[in-house]
Coordinates of C-alpha atoms in Angstrom, one line a residue:
Chain A
M4 CA 74.3 22.5 156.4
L5 CA 77.7 22.4 155.0
T6 CA 79.9 21.2 157.6
G7 CA 82.1 18.3 157.9
D8 CA 81.0 15.5 159.8
F9 CA 84.3 13.8 160.0
E10 CA 83.0 10.4 160.9
N11 CA 80.5 10.7 158.1
Y12 CA 83.4 11.3 155.6
L13 CA 85.3 8.4 157.1
L14 CA 82.3 6.1 156.7
L15 CA 81.9 7.2 153.1
R16 CA 85.6 6.6 152.5
D17 CA 85.4 3.1 153.9
R18 CA 82.4 2.3 151.8
Y19 CA 84.2 3.5 148.7
I20 CA 87.3 1.5 149.4
K21 CA 85.2 -1.6 150.0
G22 CA 83.8 -1.2 146.5
D23 CA 80.8 1.1 146.8
T24 CA 81.7 3.6 144.0
K25 CA 78.7 5.8 144.9
A26 CA 80.2 6.6 148.3
L27 CA 82.9 8.9 146.9
A28 CA 80.3 10.7 144.8
I29 CA 78.2 11.4 147.9
L30 CA 81.3 12.7 149.6
Y31 CA 82.1 14.9 146.6
F32 CA 78.6 16.5 146.6
E33 CA 78.6 16.9 150.3
V34 CA 82.0 18.6 150.6
F35 CA 81.9 20.6 147.4
D36 CA 80.5 23.9 148.5
S37 CA 82.6 24.1 151.6
L38 CA 85.7 23.0 149.7
Y39 CA 84.9 25.4 146.9
S40 CA 84.5 28.3 149.2
Y41 CA 87.8 27.6 150.9
G42 CA 89.5 27.4 147.5
T43 CA 88.2 30.8 146.4
K44 CA 90.1 32.3 149.4
F45 CA 93.4 31.7 147.6
T46 CA 92.4 33.0 144.2
P47 CA 89.6 34.9 142.7
N48 CA 90.0 32.8 139.6
K49 CA 87.1 30.3 139.8
E50 CA 88.4 28.2 137.0
I51 CA 91.5 27.4 138.9
V52 CA 89.4 26.4 142.0
E53 CA 87.1 24.2 139.9
D54 CA 90.0 22.6 138.0
S55 CA 91.8 21.9 141.2
I56 CA 88.8 20.2 142.8
Q57 CA 88.5 18.1 139.7
N58 CA 92.2 17.2 139.8
L59 CA 91.9 16.3 143.4
F60 CA 89.0 13.9 142.8
V61 CA 90.6 12.4 139.7
D62 CA 93.4 11.6 142.1
L63 CA 91.2 10.1 144.7
L64 CA 89.3 8.1 142.1
G65 CA 92.6 6.9 140.8
S66 CA 94.1 5.4 144.0
K67 CA 92.0 3.7 146.6
K68 CA 95.3 2.6 148.2
K69 CA 96.3 6.2 148.9
L70 CA 92.9 7.1 150.2
A71 CA 92.9 4.0 152.4
K72 CA 95.9 5.3 154.3
V73 CA 94.4 8.7 155.0
I74 CA 93.3 8.9 158.7
N75 CA 91.4 12.2 158.5
V76 CA 89.7 12.4 155.2
K77 CA 88.3 15.9 155.5
H78 CA 91.6 17.3 156.6
Y79 CA 93.4 15.5 153.7
I80 CA 90.9 16.9 151.2
F81 CA 91.2 20.5 152.3
K82 CA 94.9 20.5 152.6
S83 CA 95.3 18.8 149.2
L84 CA 93.1 21.4 147.6
K85 CA 95.1 24.2 149.1
Y86 CA 98.3 22.6 147.9
L87 CA 96.9 22.0 144.3
I88 CA 95.7 25.6 144.0
L89 CA 98.9 27.2 145.3
K90 CA 100.9 24.9 143.0
E91 CA 98.8 26.0 140.0
L92 CA 99.1 29.7 141.0
A93 CA 102.9 29.3 141.3
R94 CA 103.0 27.6 137.9
K95 CA 101.0 30.4 136.3
N96 CA 103.4 33.0 137.8
H97 CA 106.5 31.0 136.8
L98 CA 107.7 31.1 140.3
L99 CA 110.5 28.6 140.8
D100 CA 109.5 28.4 144.4
N101 CA 108.2 25.4 146.2
V102 CA 104.6 25.6 147.4
D103 CA 104.6 27.2 150.8
L104 CA 101.4 26.3 152.7
S105 CA 102.4 28.6 155.5
N106 CA 102.4 31.8 153.5
A107 CA 99.3 31.8 151.3
P108 CA 97.2 34.9 150.7
F109 CA 93.7 34.5 152.2
L110 CA 91.1 36.6 150.5
V111 CA 88.1 36.4 152.8
A112 CA 86.7 39.9 152.9
S113 CA 86.8 40.6 149.2
S114 CA 85.1 37.4 148.1
V115 CA 82.4 38.1 150.7
E116 CA 81.7 41.4 149.1
K117 CA 81.3 39.8 145.7
S118 CA 78.8 37.3 147.0
I119 CA 76.5 39.9 148.4
I120 CA 72.9 39.0 147.5
N121 CA 70.2 41.6 147.4
N122 CA 68.8 40.9 150.8
E123 CA 69.2 43.3 153.6
E124 CA 69.9 40.8 156.2
T125 CA 72.6 39.0 154.3
D126 CA 73.9 42.3 153.2
S127 CA 74.4 43.6 156.7
K128 CA 75.9 40.2 157.7
S129 CA 78.4 40.4 154.8
K130 CA 79.3 43.9 155.8
L131 CA 79.9 42.7 159.4
L132 CA 81.9 39.8 158.2
S133 CA 84.2 42.0 156.0
L134 CA 84.5 44.3 159.0
V135 CA 85.5 41.4 161.2
Y136 CA 88.0 39.9 158.7
D137 CA 89.5 43.2 157.7
K138 CA 91.3 43.5 161.1
L139 CA 92.9 40.1 160.8
G140 CA 96.3 39.0 159.2
K141 CA 96.2 36.4 156.5
K142 CA 97.2 33.6 158.7
E143 CA 94.6 34.7 161.3
K144 CA 92.0 34.8 158.6
E145 CA 92.7 31.3 157.5
A146 CA 92.9 29.9 161.0
I147 CA 89.5 31.5 161.9
Y148 CA 88.0 30.3 158.6
L149 CA 89.2 26.8 159.1
K150 CA 87.9 26.7 162.7
Y151 CA 84.5 28.3 162.4
N152 CA 83.7 27.8 158.8
C153 CA 85.1 24.3 158.2
G154 CA 85.1 23.1 161.8
F155 CA 88.7 22.0 162.0
N156 CA 90.4 21.6 165.4
Y157 CA 93.8 23.1 166.4
P158 CA 96.1 20.2 165.3
E159 CA 94.3 20.2 161.9
I160 CA 94.6 23.9 161.6
A161 CA 98.3 23.7 162.6
N162 CA 98.9 21.1 159.9
I163 CA 97.2 23.0 157.1
L164 CA 99.0 26.2 158.0
Q165 CA 102.3 24.3 158.6
I166 CA 102.8 25.8 162.1
N167 CA 102.9 24.1 165.4
I168 CA 99.8 23.4 167.5
E169 CA 100.7 25.9 170.1
S170 CA 101.0 28.6 167.5
S171 CA 97.7 27.7 166.0
R172 CA 96.0 28.2 169.4
T173 CA 97.8 31.6 169.9
L174 CA 96.8 32.6 166.4
V175 CA 93.1 31.8 167.0
Y176 CA 93.2 33.4 170.4
R177 CA 94.7 36.6 169.1
A178 CA 92.2 36.7 166.2
I179 CA 89.3 36.1 168.6
K180 CA 90.2 39.1 170.7
K181 CA 90.2 41.2 167.5
I182 CA 87.0 39.7 166.3
R183 CA 85.3 40.4 169.5
K184 CA 86.3 44.0 169.4
S185 CA 85.1 44.6 165.8
F186 CA 82.0 42.6 166.5
D187 CA 81.1 45.0 169.3
T188 CA 81.5 48.0 167.0
G189 CA 79.9 46.1 164.2
S190 CA 76.8 45.1 166.0
K191 CA 76.3 48.7 167.1
M192 CA 76.6 49.7 163.5
N193 CA 74.1 47.1 162.7
V194 CA 71.6 48.4 165.1
V195 CA 71.9 51.9 163.8
Y196 CA 71.5 50.6 160.3
K197 CA 68.4 48.6 161.2
N198 CA 66.8 51.5 163.2
R199 CA 67.2 53.7 160.2
L200 CA 65.5 51.2 158.0
S201 CA 62.5 50.9 160.3
G202 CA 62.5 54.7 160.9
S203 CA 62.2 55.5 157.2
Chain B
M5 CA 82.6 22.1 193.3
E6 CA 82.5 25.3 191.4
D7 CA 81.3 25.2 187.9
S8 CA 83.7 26.5 185.3
F9 CA 80.8 27.5 183.1
A10 CA 80.2 30.5 185.4
Y11 CA 83.6 32.0 184.5
H12 CA 83.1 31.8 180.7
S13 CA 83.6 35.0 178.7
I14 CA 82.8 35.5 175.0
E15 CA 86.4 34.8 174.2
S16 CA 86.7 31.6 176.2
L17 CA 83.5 30.3 174.8
L18 CA 84.7 31.0 171.3
L19 CA 87.8 29.0 172.0
D20 CA 85.9 26.1 173.5
D21 CA 85.7 23.3 170.9
D22 CA 82.8 21.6 172.6
F23 CA 80.7 24.7 172.8
C24 CA 81.4 25.8 169.3
G25 CA 80.7 22.2 168.0
W26 CA 77.4 22.3 169.9
V27 CA 76.5 25.7 168.4
R28 CA 77.3 24.4 164.9
G29 CA 75.0 21.4 165.6
E30 CA 77.9 18.9 165.3
K31 CA 77.7 17.7 168.8
P32 CA 74.1 16.5 169.5
E33 CA 75.4 14.6 172.5
L34 CA 76.1 17.9 174.3
E35 CA 72.6 19.2 173.8
E36 CA 71.4 18.2 177.2
Y37 CA 74.5 19.4 178.9
Y38 CA 74.4 22.9 177.5
S39 CA 70.7 23.5 177.9
E40 CA 71.1 22.5 181.5
K41 CA 74.0 25.0 181.9
L42 CA 71.9 27.8 180.4
K43 CA 69.1 27.1 182.8
Q44 CA 71.6 27.0 185.7
F45 CA 73.3 30.3 184.7
P46 CA 70.6 32.5 183.2
E47 CA 73.0 35.5 183.5
K48 CA 75.2 34.0 180.8
A49 CA 72.4 34.1 178.3
R50 CA 73.6 37.4 176.8
I51 CA 77.2 36.2 176.4
V52 CA 76.0 32.9 174.9
N53 CA 73.8 34.7 172.4
T54 CA 76.6 37.0 171.3
V55 CA 78.9 33.9 170.8
I56 CA 76.2 32.2 168.8
S57 CA 75.7 35.2 166.6
I58 CA 79.5 35.6 166.1
I59 CA 79.8 31.9 165.1
S60 CA 76.9 32.1 162.8
T61 CA 78.3 35.2 161.1
L62 CA 81.7 33.6 160.7
S63 CA 80.2 30.5 159.2
E64 CA 77.9 32.5 156.9
D65 CA 80.5 32.8 154.2
Q66 CA 79.6 30.1 151.8
Q67 CA 79.8 30.1 148.1
K68 CA 77.1 28.2 146.3
V69 CA 77.9 26.5 143.0
P70 CA 74.9 25.4 140.9
L71 CA 74.3 21.6 141.1
S72 CA 74.5 21.3 137.3
R73 CA 78.1 22.6 137.4
K74 CA 79.0 20.3 140.2
I75 CA 77.7 17.4 138.2
E76 CA 79.8 18.5 135.2
I77 CA 82.9 18.7 137.2
W78 CA 82.3 15.3 138.8
E79 CA 81.5 13.6 135.4
E80 CA 84.7 15.0 133.9
A81 CA 86.7 13.8 136.9
T82 CA 85.4 10.2 136.6
K83 CA 86.0 10.2 132.9
R84 CA 89.6 11.4 133.4
A85 CA 90.2 8.9 136.2
K86 CA 89.0 6.0 134.0
A87 CA 91.2 7.1 131.1
K88 CA 94.1 7.2 133.4
K89 CA 93.4 3.8 134.8
R90 CA 93.0 2.0 131.5
K91 CA 96.3 2.8 130.0
P92 CA 98.7 1.9 132.8
V93 CA 99.5 -1.6 133.9
L94 CA 101.8 -2.5 131.0
A95 CA 102.6 1.1 130.1
Q96 CA 103.5 2.0 133.6
F97 CA 105.5 -1.2 134.0
L98 CA 107.4 -0.4 130.8
K99 CA 108.0 3.2 131.9
Y100 CA 109.6 2.0 135.2
A101 CA 111.5 -0.7 133.5
A102 CA 112.9 1.7 131.0
V103 CA 114.0 4.1 133.7
F104 CA 115.6 1.3 135.6
I105 CA 117.5 0.0 132.6
V106 CA 118.7 3.4 131.6
S107 CA 119.9 4.5 135.0
A108 CA 121.5 1.1 135.6
L109 CA 123.3 1.6 132.2
I110 CA 124.4 5.1 133.1
T111 CA 125.8 3.9 136.4
A112 CA 127.6 1.1 134.7
V113 CA 129.0 3.3 132.0
V114 CA 130.2 5.9 134.5
Y115 CA 131.9 3.2 136.6
Y116 CA 133.5 1.7 133.5
F117 CA 134.7 4.8 131.7
V118 CA 135.5 7.3 134.4
D119 CA 138.7 6.6 136.3
Y120 CA 137.1 6.7 139.7
D121 CA 139.7 7.0 142.4
G122 CA 140.2 7.6 146.1
Y123 CA 139.0 11.2 145.7
E124 CA 135.5 10.4 144.8
K125 CA 135.2 7.8 147.5
Y126 CA 136.6 10.3 150.1
M127 CA 134.3 13.0 148.9
A128 CA 131.3 10.8 149.2
S129 CA 132.2 10.0 152.7
T130 CA 132.3 13.7 153.8
P131 CA 129.4 16.1 153.9
P132 CA 128.7 18.5 151.1
S133 CA 129.8 22.1 151.4
V134 CA 126.4 23.7 151.6
T135 CA 125.5 22.1 154.9
S136 CA 127.7 24.2 157.1
N137 CA 127.9 28.0 157.4
E138 CA 131.6 28.1 158.2
T139 CA 134.7 27.3 156.2
K140 CA 136.1 24.0 157.2
L141 CA 139.5 22.5 156.9
I142 CA 139.6 18.7 157.4
L143 CA 143.1 17.3 158.0
G144 CA 144.5 13.9 157.2
N145 CA 144.2 12.8 160.8
G146 CA 140.5 13.5 160.7
E147 CA 140.7 16.7 162.7
E148 CA 138.1 19.3 161.6
I149 CA 138.9 23.0 161.9
E150 CA 136.2 25.6 161.6
I151 CA 137.4 28.9 160.3
L152 CA 135.1 31.8 161.1
T153 CA 136.7 34.5 158.8
E154 CA 135.1 35.7 155.6
E155 CA 138.3 34.8 153.7
A156 CA 140.2 32.0 155.3
N157 CA 143.9 31.9 154.8
I158 CA 145.3 28.4 154.9
I159 CA 149.1 27.9 154.5
Y160 CA 150.9 24.6 154.5
K161 CA 154.4 24.6 155.9
N162 CA 157.3 22.2 156.5
K163 CA 156.7 20.3 153.3
G164 CA 153.1 19.9 154.0
T165 CA 153.3 18.4 157.5
Q166 CA 152.0 21.5 159.2
V167 CA 149.3 23.9 158.4
E168 CA 148.7 27.5 159.5
V169 CA 145.3 29.0 159.6
D170 CA 144.8 32.8 159.3
G171 CA 148.5 33.4 160.4
K172 CA 147.9 32.1 163.9
E173 CA 147.1 28.5 164.9
K174 CA 149.3 25.7 163.6
Y175 CA 148.1 22.2 163.2
E176 CA 149.9 18.9 162.6
V177 CA 148.5 17.5 159.4
E178 CA 148.9 13.8 160.3
S179 CA 149.1 11.8 163.4
K180 CA 152.7 10.9 164.2
G181 CA 154.2 7.5 163.7
K182 CA 151.4 6.3 161.4
A183 CA 152.7 4.1 158.6
K184 CA 151.9 5.5 155.2
T185 CA 150.2 3.1 152.9
T186 CA 147.4 5.1 151.2
P187 CA 147.5 8.8 150.8
T188 CA 145.4 10.6 153.5
Y189 CA 143.3 13.5 152.2
N190 CA 142.9 17.0 153.4
Q191 CA 139.9 19.0 152.4
V192 CA 138.8 22.6 152.4
I193 CA 135.1 23.2 152.3
V194 CA 134.0 26.8 151.5
P195 CA 130.3 27.4 152.2
Y196 CA 128.1 29.9 150.4
G197 CA 129.0 33.5 151.3
R198 CA 132.7 32.7 151.9
K199 CA 136.0 32.5 150.0
S200 CA 139.3 31.0 150.9
K201 CA 143.0 31.2 149.9
I202 CA 145.3 28.1 150.3
I203 CA 149.0 27.8 149.8
L204 CA 149.6 24.2 149.1
P205 CA 152.6 22.1 150.3
D206 CA 154.4 22.7 147.0
S207 CA 153.7 26.5 147.5
S208 CA 151.2 26.5 144.6
E209 CA 148.3 28.9 145.4
V210 CA 144.6 28.3 145.2
W211 CA 141.7 30.7 145.6
L212 CA 138.4 28.9 146.3
N213 CA 135.1 30.6 145.5
A214 CA 131.9 30.3 147.6
G215 CA 130.3 26.9 147.7
S216 CA 133.4 24.9 146.7
R217 CA 135.4 21.9 148.0
L218 CA 139.1 21.1 147.3
V219 CA 140.5 17.7 148.2
Y220 CA 144.2 16.9 148.1
P221 CA 146.8 14.7 149.9
S222 CA 149.3 16.4 152.1
P223 CA 152.1 16.0 151.5
F224 CA 151.4 15.3 147.9
E225 CA 152.0 11.9 146.3
K226 CA 155.5 11.0 145.0
N227 CA 155.0 11.5 141.3
S228 CA 152.2 13.9 140.9
R229 CA 150.3 16.7 142.6
T230 CA 146.7 15.7 142.2
L231 CA 143.7 17.5 143.6
F232 CA 140.0 17.2 143.3
L233 CA 137.8 20.3 142.9
E234 CA 134.1 20.8 143.1
G235 CA 133.0 24.4 142.6
E236 CA 135.3 27.2 141.5
G237 CA 139.0 27.7 142.0
F238 CA 141.8 29.8 140.6
F239 CA 145.2 28.0 140.6
I240 CA 148.7 29.5 140.4
V241 CA 150.9 26.5 140.0
A242 CA 154.5 26.4 141.3
E243 CA 156.8 25.0 138.7
N244 CA 158.0 21.4 139.1
K245 CA 158.6 19.5 135.9
E246 CA 158.9 16.1 137.7
K247 CA 155.6 16.3 139.4
P248 CA 152.7 17.4 137.1
F249 CA 149.9 19.4 138.8
I250 CA 146.6 17.8 138.1
V251 CA 143.1 19.1 138.9
K252 CA 140.2 16.7 138.5
T253 CA 136.6 17.8 138.5
N254 CA 133.5 15.7 138.0
Q255 CA 133.9 15.9 134.3
L256 CA 137.4 17.3 133.6
K257 CA 141.0 16.6 134.2
I258 CA 143.4 19.5 133.8
E259 CA 147.1 18.9 133.8
A260 CA 149.6 21.7 134.2
L261 CA 153.3 22.2 134.8
G262 CA 153.7 25.8 135.8
T263 CA 150.9 28.0 135.0
S264 CA 147.7 29.7 136.2
F265 CA 144.2 28.9 135.4
N266 CA 140.6 29.1 136.6
I267 CA 138.2 26.1 136.8
K268 CA 134.5 26.3 137.4
A269 CA 132.8 23.0 138.1
Y270 CA 129.6 23.5 140.3
P271 CA 127.4 20.5 140.5
D272 CA 124.3 22.6 140.0
E273 CA 125.4 24.3 136.7
P274 CA 125.0 22.7 133.3
T275 CA 128.6 23.2 132.2
E276 CA 132.1 23.0 133.6
E277 CA 134.7 25.6 132.5
A278 CA 138.4 26.0 132.4
V279 CA 140.1 29.3 131.6
L280 CA 143.9 29.6 131.1
A281 CA 145.6 32.8 132.2
E282 CA 149.2 31.9 131.6
G283 CA 151.4 29.0 130.5
L284 CA 150.0 25.8 129.0
V285 CA 147.6 23.2 130.2
S286 CA 146.3 20.0 128.7
L287 CA 142.7 19.2 129.4
D288 CA 141.0 15.9 129.1
F289 CA 137.5 14.7 129.8
R290 CA 137.3 12.1 132.5
D291 CA 134.8 10.1 130.7
K292 CA 136.9 7.8 128.5
L293 CA 134.1 7.8 125.8
Y294 CA 135.0 11.5 125.2
N295 CA 138.8 11.3 125.6
N296 CA 140.2 14.2 123.8
N297 CA 143.4 15.7 124.9
I298 CA 143.1 19.4 124.3
K299 CA 146.0 21.8 124.6
V300 CA 144.6 25.0 126.0
Q301 CA 146.4 28.3 125.2
P302 CA 146.4 31.4 127.3
N303 CA 143.2 33.4 127.0
Q304 CA 141.3 30.4 126.0
K305 CA 138.2 29.0 127.7
V306 CA 137.0 25.4 127.4
T307 CA 133.4 24.9 128.2
F308 CA 132.1 21.4 128.6
S309 CA 128.4 20.7 128.5
K310 CA 127.6 17.9 131.0
L311 CA 124.3 17.0 129.3
K312 CA 125.4 17.1 125.6
K313 CA 129.0 16.0 126.4
E314 CA 130.2 18.6 124.0
Y315 CA 133.0 21.1 124.4
L316 CA 133.7 24.5 123.0
V317 CA 137.0 26.4 122.9
Q318 CA 136.7 30.2 122.9
E319 CA 139.1 33.2 123.1
V320 CA 138.1 35.2 126.2
I321 CA 139.3 38.1 128.4
V322 CA 140.8 36.2 131.3
N323 CA 140.1 39.0 133.8
D324 CA 136.4 38.5 133.4
Y325 CA 136.7 35.0 134.7
I326 CA 139.1 35.6 137.6
S327 CA 137.8 38.9 138.8
W328 CA 135.8 37.1 141.6
I329 CA 139.1 36.8 143.5
D330 CA 139.0 40.6 144.0
G331 CA 135.2 40.6 144.7
M332 CA 134.2 41.6 141.1
F333 CA 131.9 39.6 139.0
I334 CA 132.0 40.4 135.2
F335 CA 129.7 38.7 132.8
K336 CA 128.9 39.1 129.1
D337 CA 126.1 37.5 127.2
Q338 CA 125.4 35.4 130.3
S339 CA 121.9 34.1 131.2
M340 CA 120.3 35.9 134.1
D341 CA 119.7 32.5 135.7
I342 CA 123.5 31.7 136.0
V343 CA 124.2 35.2 137.2
L344 CA 121.6 34.9 139.9
K345 CA 122.9 31.5 140.9
R346 CA 126.4 33.0 141.4
V347 CA 125.2 36.0 143.3
S348 CA 123.1 33.7 145.5
R349 CA 126.1 31.5 146.2
Y350 CA 128.3 34.5 146.9
Y351 CA 126.0 36.1 149.5
N352 CA 124.3 32.9 150.6
I353 CA 120.8 34.2 149.9
E354 CA 118.0 32.4 148.2
I355 CA 117.0 34.1 144.9
L356 CA 114.0 33.1 142.8
S357 CA 113.1 34.4 139.4
T358 CA 110.3 34.2 136.8
K359 CA 111.3 31.9 134.0
E360 CA 111.0 34.8 131.5
L361 CA 113.6 36.8 133.3
A362 CA 115.9 33.9 134.1
M363 CA 116.3 33.2 130.3
K364 CA 117.4 36.7 129.5
K365 CA 121.0 37.2 128.4
I366 CA 122.7 40.1 130.3
A367 CA 126.0 41.7 130.5
G368 CA 127.5 43.8 133.2
K369 CA 129.8 44.1 136.2
L370 CA 128.9 43.6 139.8
D371 CA 131.0 44.7 142.7
L372 CA 130.5 41.9 145.2
K373 CA 132.2 43.9 147.9
D374 CA 129.0 45.9 148.0
N375 CA 126.3 44.6 150.3
Y376 CA 123.8 42.4 148.5
I377 CA 121.2 45.1 148.2
G378 CA 123.4 47.2 146.0
V379 CA 124.2 44.2 143.8
L380 CA 120.5 43.3 143.5
Q381 CA 119.6 46.9 142.5
T382 CA 122.3 46.8 139.8
L383 CA 121.0 43.5 138.6
A384 CA 117.4 44.7 138.4
L385 CA 118.7 47.7 136.4
I386 CA 120.7 45.6 134.0
S387 CA 118.0 43.0 133.5
N388 CA 115.2 45.6 133.3
G389 CA 113.5 43.7 136.1
S390 CA 112.5 44.4 139.6
Y391 CA 113.0 42.5 142.8
S392 CA 111.3 42.2 146.2
E393 CA 112.3 40.6 149.4
H394 CA 109.9 38.3 151.2
N395 CA 110.6 35.8 154.0
N396 CA 114.4 36.0 153.4
K397 CA 113.9 35.2 149.8
I398 CA 114.5 37.5 146.9
Y399 CA 112.1 37.4 144.0
F400 CA 113.0 38.8 140.6
R401 CA 110.2 39.7 138.2
P402 CA 110.1 41.6 134.9
K403 CA 109.3 45.3 135.4
I404 CA 105.7 45.9 134.9

């Protein structure tokens, strides 16, 4: 599936720096969906997300030197995308503000609803997911998303959210307590829903 | 030894990076370990299943983009990267070279044409006003006095050898017995959100507005009373025909005998301004390229554009420019952006605005003695905008 195999990304990066131009393309296709999904959490405008991914890779293609210095490729790519999208959004709103990574909107639940496919199982899962995310604050949402959807660890989450590592742990911990609660009610709801289906 | 696995709850498993990694299939090396644990603690199966279903629900949210679109984006990226690469080398070199030459030139010009003196050197050696939250008085002997009042009152006494702060403490301006070769400077630094009034050794009076610095020797030099101002100040000059009173700013030099005038010279504003209330001053630009001795009459304002190096003389209502002393801020045909800058300085709050609103010309009167909420409300009304507060920042937007 999607998720980042960090070492894999590092290997691809190294191959690319040593002159294997295909390696970056492989990395691009591998990371795209996951990166794209993350991007759509900051704006419903898909064009901005696509353009920002393109800009990000134009940048990576342009400077092997910069990429060579990056220690954690996956983390670098995700953080850069977030930065590029927020910058573009600020530009569109004529905000004179600097990009503030620690205070971004995170639109999980709404984008989930849009992606509902006509399939009962996915449907109920999406409903459950919205239910779970609805109870969380925007930072909690992003932290949970980064941890369970993208597979980032606490120091990486802390860096992307521009908070300290201890806060990222607390954030995830608080969110997990809430998730557990809504998951309990959610799965009960789920069961009722399924029973009704089989009953009719 | 007891096994910690036995004590796992749903929460603690969700927080366990190893366990989550294993569920997500990222840690095949733990496969054996966890299947062993599950056999060993069958009563944990329910919890483990719940955790697995939570993790799989949380990682379900994945947008799929068609492969054809991904390929389009990639091809466009490689095209753009190539186009970017081809140009540079020479072009980029030339760009940097040009910047270097121009900036070197400007530096050289500035050093050649502006009569840099001890003031600039002294200013450069002390920290800028915005870094502290308290008004500061720095004496010739290096002593730094922090003044906690909103409006500091600084009075020089005994021909400038002593200074009194807020009518209480007295300080010796210079260390005793030191031979005087070069003048030693005193400095008043007024941070954002504060004001200050100073009575100088010659009993001239100065009001300093928020975010300003004033540098001067005490006692004054033998044949002139020269000061350096960054920011905004209103001066009432005590008459002394033998010793002209000279205020230098980054761009201007204003010479007066006995008179009162206001100078505004903030580093972050595009112009410097002098407004004469009474008497007569002669104004000159410090850059010798633009030497132009202007005699300013009462009720005249001289505005000097730092970028265009042009000046403009206008008849004005003086009160509009000095009302800040009484906590009033009057502006006519002023761009919103400048007004916001001044309000932000006065209250020491960060204000951001959309470009559209920032360009708008507005007129009005603000009572700065109000708390800032009242002032922001008035500003929103005048500019037909609205504001919101978020993370200690104020955002102005056009009304929807």
